[in-house]
Short mmCIF file of C-alpha atoms in Angstrom, two decimals:
data_model
loop_
_atom_site.label_atom_id
_atom_site.label_comp_id
_atom_site.label_asym_id
_atom_site.label_seq_id
_atom_site.Cartn_x
_atom_site.Cartn_y
_atom_site.Cartn_z
CA ALA M 165 -0.05 -0.04 -0.16
CA GLN M 166 1.07 3.24 -0.49
CA SER M 167 0.17 6.73 1.08
CA VAL M 168 1.28 10.59 0.04
CA THR M 169 1.45 13.26 2.81
CA GLN M 170 0.91 16.91 1.76
CA LEU M 171 2.27 19.00 4.88
CA ASP M 172 0.94 22.17 3.98
CA SER M 173 -2.81 22.21 3.68
CA GLN M 174 -2.73 25.95 2.61
CA VAL M 175 0.42 27.93 1.35
CA PRO M 176 0.26 32.02 1.11
CA VAL M 177 2.22 33.93 -1.61
CA PHE M 178 2.44 37.01 -3.18
CA GLU M 179 2.50 37.13 -7.12
CA GLU M 180 5.84 36.81 -8.84
CA ALA M 181 6.96 35.33 -5.95
CA PRO M 182 8.47 31.45 -5.92
CA VAL M 183 6.65 28.63 -4.33
CA GLU M 184 7.20 25.37 -3.34
CA LEU M 185 4.86 22.76 -2.52
CA ARG M 186 6.02 19.75 -0.69
CA CYS M 187 4.59 16.28 -1.20
CA ASN M 188 6.39 13.21 0.39
CA TYR M 189 5.28 9.59 -0.29
CA SER M 190 5.21 6.14 1.07
CA SER M 191 5.48 2.70 -0.61
CA SER M 192 6.44 -0.77 -0.51
CA VAL M 193 7.21 -0.51 -4.15
CA SER M 194 8.65 1.38 -7.15
CA VAL M 195 5.70 4.46 -8.03
CA TYR M 196 4.99 6.81 -10.73
CA LEU M 197 4.52 10.26 -9.11
CA PHE M 198 2.40 12.93 -10.48
CA TRP M 199 0.90 16.42 -9.43
CA TYR M 200 -2.52 17.74 -10.63
CA VAL M 201 -4.23 20.92 -10.29
CA GLN M 202 -7.90 21.50 -9.51
CA TYR M 203 -9.51 24.96 -10.10
CA PRO M 204 -12.99 25.63 -8.00
CA ASN M 205 -15.72 23.46 -9.06
CA GLN M 206 -13.64 21.44 -12.00
CA GLY M 207 -12.00 18.49 -12.24
CA LEU M 208 -8.34 17.73 -11.88
CA GLN M 209 -5.97 18.53 -14.66
CA LEU M 210 -2.30 17.00 -14.52
CA LEU M 211 0.18 19.29 -14.06
CA LEU M 212 3.00 16.88 -14.45
CA LYS M 213 4.47 13.28 -13.91
CA TYR M 214 7.58 11.38 -12.99
CA LEU M 215 7.66 8.06 -14.48
CA SER M 216 11.50 7.67 -15.01
CA GLY M 217 14.78 9.09 -15.98
CA SER M 218 15.89 12.63 -15.35
CA THR M 219 14.37 13.31 -11.75
CA LEU M 220 13.64 16.90 -12.53
CA VAL M 221 10.26 16.94 -14.50
CA LYS M 222 8.87 20.26 -16.04
CA GLY M 223 4.89 20.61 -16.31
CA ILE M 224 2.45 23.00 -17.96
CA ASN M 225 2.06 26.79 -16.76
CA GLY M 226 5.56 26.95 -15.68
CA PHE M 227 5.85 24.37 -12.80
CA GLU M 228 8.31 22.04 -12.39
CA ALA M 229 8.76 18.77 -9.74
CA GLU M 230 12.24 16.99 -8.54
CA PHE M 231 11.91 13.41 -7.54
CA ASN M 232 14.19 12.47 -5.04
CA LYS M 233 14.13 8.82 -3.96
CA SER M 234 16.24 8.84 -0.78
CA GLN M 235 13.96 11.65 0.63
CA THR M 236 11.04 10.01 -0.93
CA SER M 237 9.88 13.71 -1.96
CA PHE M 238 8.20 14.94 -4.98
CA HIS M 239 7.86 19.09 -4.30
CA LEU M 240 6.46 21.19 -6.96
CA ARG M 241 8.10 24.78 -7.76
CA LYS M 242 7.33 27.44 -9.91
CA PRO M 243 9.59 30.54 -9.80
CA SER M 244 7.13 33.10 -10.10
CA VAL M 245 3.36 32.17 -9.64
CA HIS M 246 0.61 34.55 -11.09
CA ILE M 247 -2.61 35.29 -9.60
CA SER M 248 -4.38 32.68 -11.93
CA ASP M 249 -2.07 29.78 -10.28
CA THR M 250 -4.71 29.97 -7.15
CA ALA M 251 -6.33 26.65 -6.82
CA GLU M 252 -5.67 23.42 -5.00
CA TYR M 253 -2.96 21.04 -5.64
CA PHE M 254 -3.18 17.34 -5.39
CA CYS M 255 -0.02 14.92 -5.31
CA ALA M 256 -0.45 11.77 -6.32
CA VAL M 257 1.03 8.19 -6.89
CA SER M 258 0.40 4.93 -8.63
CA GLU M 259 2.33 1.75 -8.55
CA LYS M 260 4.59 0.66 -11.29
CA THR M 261 3.60 -3.00 -10.85
CA GLY M 262 0.56 -5.01 -10.32
CA THR M 263 -2.96 -4.13 -12.39
CA ALA M 264 -4.77 -1.51 -10.66
CA SER M 265 -2.74 1.50 -11.20
CA LYS M 266 -5.43 3.35 -9.25
CA LEU M 267 -4.27 6.86 -7.91
CA THR M 268 -3.83 7.08 -4.24
CA PHE M 269 -4.05 10.87 -3.25
CA GLY M 270 -2.29 13.51 -0.86
CA THR M 271 -4.99 15.88 1.09
CA GLY M 272 -3.93 18.95 -1.05
CA THR M 273 -2.36 22.10 -0.95
CA ARG M 274 -4.24 25.32 -1.32
CA LEU M 275 -2.23 27.84 -3.27
CA GLN M 276 -3.54 31.41 -2.47
CA VAL M 277 -1.87 33.92 -4.73
CA THR M 278 -2.31 37.56 -3.93
CA LEU M 279 -0.95 40.88 -5.29
CA ASP W 200 -14.77 18.41 -26.53
CA THR W 201 -13.28 14.91 -26.71
CA GLY W 202 -12.43 14.71 -22.71
CA VAL W 203 -14.32 13.10 -20.04
CA SER W 204 -17.65 14.00 -19.56
CA GLN W 205 -20.01 13.89 -16.54
CA ASP W 206 -23.75 14.03 -15.94
CA PRO W 207 -25.18 15.40 -13.75
CA ARG W 208 -22.98 18.18 -12.41
CA HIS W 209 -25.05 18.51 -9.21
CA LYS W 210 -27.66 16.55 -7.80
CA ILE W 211 -29.50 17.43 -4.57
CA THR W 212 -31.31 14.55 -3.25
CA LYS W 213 -33.30 13.37 -0.23
CA ARG W 214 -31.63 11.03 2.24
CA GLY W 215 -33.15 7.60 1.32
CA GLN W 216 -33.16 8.18 -2.09
CA ASN W 217 -31.37 6.63 -5.16
CA VAL W 218 -29.25 7.95 -7.59
CA THR W 219 -27.56 7.51 -10.98
CA PHE W 220 -23.95 8.91 -12.49
CA ARG W 221 -22.94 8.66 -15.94
CA CYS W 222 -19.58 9.25 -17.19
CA ASP W 223 -18.26 9.23 -20.52
CA PRO W 224 -15.01 8.70 -21.23
CA ILE W 225 -12.04 9.48 -24.01
CA SER W 226 -13.35 7.36 -26.69
CA GLU W 227 -10.35 5.14 -27.29
CA HIS W 228 -9.84 4.70 -23.27
CA ASN W 229 -10.31 1.28 -22.07
CA ARG W 230 -9.64 1.84 -18.44
CA LEU W 231 -12.24 4.06 -16.52
CA TYR W 232 -12.14 5.01 -12.36
CA TRP W 233 -14.28 6.31 -10.30
CA TYR W 234 -13.09 8.46 -7.28
CA ARG W 235 -14.60 10.25 -4.24
CA GLN W 236 -13.66 13.82 -2.82
CA THR W 237 -14.98 14.82 0.07
CA LEU W 238 -14.76 18.34 1.53
CA GLY W 239 -10.97 19.10 1.98
CA GLN W 240 -9.54 15.73 1.10
CA GLY W 241 -8.07 14.72 -1.77
CA PRO W 242 -10.03 12.00 -4.19
CA GLU W 243 -10.22 8.57 -2.76
CA PHE W 244 -10.25 5.65 -5.36
CA LEU W 245 -13.71 3.49 -5.54
CA THR W 246 -13.42 1.25 -8.53
CA TYR W 247 -12.07 0.66 -12.01
CA PHE W 248 -12.88 -0.66 -14.74
CA GLN W 249 -10.86 -2.48 -17.95
CA ASN W 250 -13.04 -2.56 -20.84
CA GLU W 251 -16.27 -3.67 -19.35
CA ALA W 252 -14.84 -5.72 -16.32
CA GLN W 253 -14.66 -4.31 -12.95
CA LEU W 254 -11.36 -5.42 -11.67
CA GLU W 255 -11.22 -3.62 -8.46
CA LYS W 256 -13.46 -2.28 -5.48
CA SER W 257 -12.29 -0.23 -2.75
CA ARG W 258 -13.47 -1.28 0.88
CA LEU W 259 -15.03 2.42 0.70
CA LEU W 260 -17.30 0.77 -1.97
CA SER W 261 -20.25 -0.35 0.58
CA ASP W 262 -23.19 -2.71 -0.69
CA ARG W 263 -25.36 0.51 -1.16
CA PHE W 264 -23.09 1.40 -4.37
CA SER W 265 -22.77 -0.58 -7.94
CA ALA W 266 -21.17 0.45 -10.69
CA GLU W 267 -21.14 -0.80 -14.23
CA ARG W 268 -19.61 -0.54 -17.72
CA PRO W 269 -21.92 -2.68 -19.57
CA LYS W 270 -20.35 -2.15 -23.26
CA GLY W 271 -16.87 -1.14 -22.31
CA SER W 272 -18.06 2.72 -22.95
CA PHE W 273 -19.79 4.72 -20.50
CA SER W 274 -20.31 3.63 -16.89
CA THR W 275 -22.74 4.53 -14.50
CA LEU W 276 -22.35 4.65 -10.37
CA GLU W 277 -25.68 4.29 -8.53
CA ILE W 278 -26.03 4.91 -5.02
CA GLN W 279 -29.15 3.01 -3.14
CA ARG W 280 -30.85 4.65 -0.08
CA THR W 281 -28.60 7.44 0.00
CA GLU W 282 -27.19 8.68 3.32
CA GLN W 283 -26.01 12.36 4.73
CA GLY W 284 -22.37 10.91 4.44
CA ASP W 285 -22.65 9.95 0.77
CA SER W 286 -22.31 13.94 0.20
CA ALA W 287 -19.15 14.61 -2.03
CA MET W 288 -17.99 15.08 -5.33
CA TYR W 289 -17.70 11.78 -7.49
CA LEU W 290 -14.88 12.34 -10.05
CA CYS W 291 -14.48 9.79 -13.07
CA ALA W 292 -11.54 9.25 -14.68
CA SER W 293 -10.13 7.40 -17.98
CA SER W 294 -6.54 6.26 -19.26
CA LEU W 295 -5.07 4.18 -21.96
CA GLY W 296 -3.69 1.31 -19.96
CA SER W 297 -1.79 0.72 -17.01
CA GLY W 298 1.72 1.26 -16.14
CA ARG W 299 3.60 4.28 -18.07
CA LEU W 300 -0.09 4.92 -20.04
CA ASN W 301 -1.93 5.24 -17.07
CA GLU W 302 -2.13 9.06 -17.61
CA GLN W 303 -5.48 9.22 -16.12
CA PHE W 304 -7.79 12.13 -17.47
CA PHE W 305 -10.83 13.43 -15.10
CA GLY W 306 -14.32 14.52 -15.82
CA PRO W 307 -15.13 17.93 -14.08
CA GLY W 308 -17.22 15.29 -11.42
CA THR W 309 -20.81 15.10 -10.00
CA ARG W 310 -21.53 17.10 -6.91
CA LEU W 311 -24.17 15.34 -4.70
CA THR W 312 -25.46 16.49 -1.86
CA VAL W 313 -27.90 14.69 0.47
CA LEU W 314 -30.31 16.51 2.44
#
């Protein structure tokens, strides 16, 4: 079984400032890692994913994340946020083996960008 | 638009009534997932289908819940004798396969309110 921990439930930040949203996971097998964004009253949109290879992955809207196997982390970063980045961000994992491939999500981090 | 669609977007019902939700996945996707998201939480896996076969069900899916995907295309999720604790957003997702192909695309969700 796997679990995902997002330690920060809310992150307030000023526009154009950098931001990091933290994600740690636990799993007995190798996993794929994902970040999704959810805007109010909408479904989830994939920001980026780590499958294998380079540990630094780039996603949409200027976001990037770095996979750190030793620390079992997959933190999301953006060097300069915009008001439109205000949303809920979810980190998720799925097992590399087996048939299920279901996603296990963290509890989410609310990013609030202000002027 | 060839994304995942869900119907209805909102449903208000009285305790004890039955409700049914529909999900239309992306047309070539053979995998379909249902998740439930309660307020302030990340989505939680309920069940998934590969084509018409229901391959896994979460313990969250009590015997009041049933899901079908009769021809391997659209899916329905029925909740019988609804309870107030069933109030949540029900999300549907689809993917092309498992492992590296398991990028799940989410629909906008059906928000259920049980009075």
